[in-house]
Phi, psi and omega in degrees: 000143193287114186300317181295336171282328175305306175307314194299319173298321184291331173300301178300321171295332182285340175278004172238213188302122180286334182278001166268353174273135179256175178300000000 
């Protein structure tokens, strides 16, 4: 898995329900 892609996905999720985002 590409770490950069993972970060982008987490950032996108953070813009939505932040409660769904993990550390």
